[in-house]
Amino acid sequence: MTLTGDLLIGASRVPATAGTMKALNPATGELIEPEFALGGASEVDRAVRLADEAFDSYSHTGLVERAAFLDLVADKLEAVKEELAARLALETGLPAAQFEGEATRTAGVFRKFATVVRQGRFLQATIDPAQPERQPAPRVDHRLQKVALGPVVVFGASNFPISYSVAGGDTASALAAGCPVIVKAHNAHPGASEIEGRVIQEAVAEAGLHEGVFSLLRGPGNEIGEALVDHPLVRAVTFTGSEVGGMALYRRAQKRPDPIPVFTEMTSVNPTFVLPAALAARGAEIGAGLVQRAMYNVGQACLKPAVLLAVDGPGFGELRDAAAAEIEKAAARTMLTPGIRDAYTRNAQRLESGGASRIAAGQEPAGAGDGQSLLYEVSGEQLLAEPALREEVFGPAVLLVRLTGPDQLIEVARAFRGQLSATLHAEAADRATAGQLLPILERRTGRIVFNAFSIPQEVSYASTHGGPFPATSDSRFTSVGMGAIERFVRPVTYQNFPDELLPEPLREANPLHLWRVVDGELTQH
Ligand code: NAP
């Protein structure tokens, strides 16, 4: 595919109206061809109006037809995975092989959402049949199903440029729900964004859908994102990135005359608690295993296990030494953007200013864009006294916390803000402390991991990638896994309707053979 650098608005390729940009190779500092178009408020208006025009027909596509479209996107994404990976290696400095895997997994996510659409359970079809004889008053027929919200804006993330970007899980789940999507591409990977965007644009055309089902925009700064969040026809927004950026967009959307949901996924340190018996039995294994996971994607992962907490005692030295040894052998690797690399240096410095001691460092950076792996240590008392130590350092750094005993472990667990995940390493002898810890973690996180690690994350029906603020702006939902579709639907009840006017999923004969709740019982009849 020859990159043109154009914006994609419906079926059109649209040239720049607000200047151009080039991608930066963060490994070499060189700019890469071609020039990419930047747009502004008029492109936003054009894309959102098209999405709104597409909404009525797209949200009413049959489940089989919509599922076939998602499968088509998956096939097309897989077909371009080599060129996508090659472009991403240039735009991120990360290995191409990693992105081929990410493309394959993301194609799998589109296919899983196709299955979700065919199954139709997300519609939550529910029927309370009429009870004309009911005393003291008859009941008329009530039927409920979930319907799509409307045009959705997706802010692509910088750190997983396929799975959380243009053709990522947010786009897949919104399209599965029946919502047209306008993506605000991340400027860190414009070439990959174009490849992914054109894959979806082609699939829309081949599937015979309204062109407004998908658009891809890019802009010179905050203005384009702000115009998208402000646009009166936009019905929901998803965002993965910084807490500052996410909250700015969230607050903006709440100030609209008609506030809309903004599902932000922002920050998490994914604390890992090693209880005394597990520490004594497996200290070294846990220390090494955690650092290996933490270094994945040069530490630029929302699920990075960034804080490792253990009670000083048998096994602590082994845990510490094994973690330090893994850090020391880590090569300095290119980070996603110069901005992210600079933020990493500043935030590591913040740990030191907060009283953390540097106990191990990886190989020295060779290039300006490299991030050096770092291991810090603090006491439980310091962690409790200094909130900055409990905040994310986005990059290859890990903080080890030396606790005085199980009471301090519980006190520290209570001090964390909302998290995407928390992990517990425990043996049978740790049962009492584990029992105390679990309700505390449950209240603060969306996923609790037992004797394993928070990375990798499974994308499946039981996945939760969410959690209380500031992990996300709405802990009731997940942004990863099949449940992510629930962000984009709302319930509508049809009362006293003639059968022929009802949506197909609610008709008496159940022509789609969906699982439905009829008079409180789950049935396929
Ligand atoms: P970001 O700065 O939050 O930007 C994410 C996207 O949102 C970009 O497209 C950005 O557009 C847009 N945006 C941000 N603030 C905006 C605003 N006020 N108005 C309109 N649009 C806005 O995130 P990033 O560039 O990916 O990385 C920066 C930092 O975010 C990292 O160093 C890291 O700390 C954090 N981060 C965390 C995670 C995580 O999963 N925990 C993931 C990624 C990043 P522009 O680029 O055009 O401004």
PDB file of C-alpha atoms in Angstrom, residues 8 77 196 219 266 338 485:
ATOM      1  CA  LEU A   8      -9.893   9.555   5.460  1.00  0.00           C
ATOM      2  CA  LEU A  77      -5.883  -6.395   8.786  1.00  0.00           C
ATOM      3  CA  GLU A 196      -5.172   0.544   9.511  1.00  0.00           C
ATOM      4  CA  GLY A 219      -4.647  17.396  13.641  1.00  0.00           C
ATOM      5  CA  MET A 266      -5.427   6.558  32.024  1.00  0.00           C
ATOM      6  CA  PRO A 338      10.899  11.878  22.505  1.00  0.00           C
ATOM      7  CA  ILE A 485     -19.287  -3.353  23.635  1.00  0.00           C
TER       8      ILE A 485
END
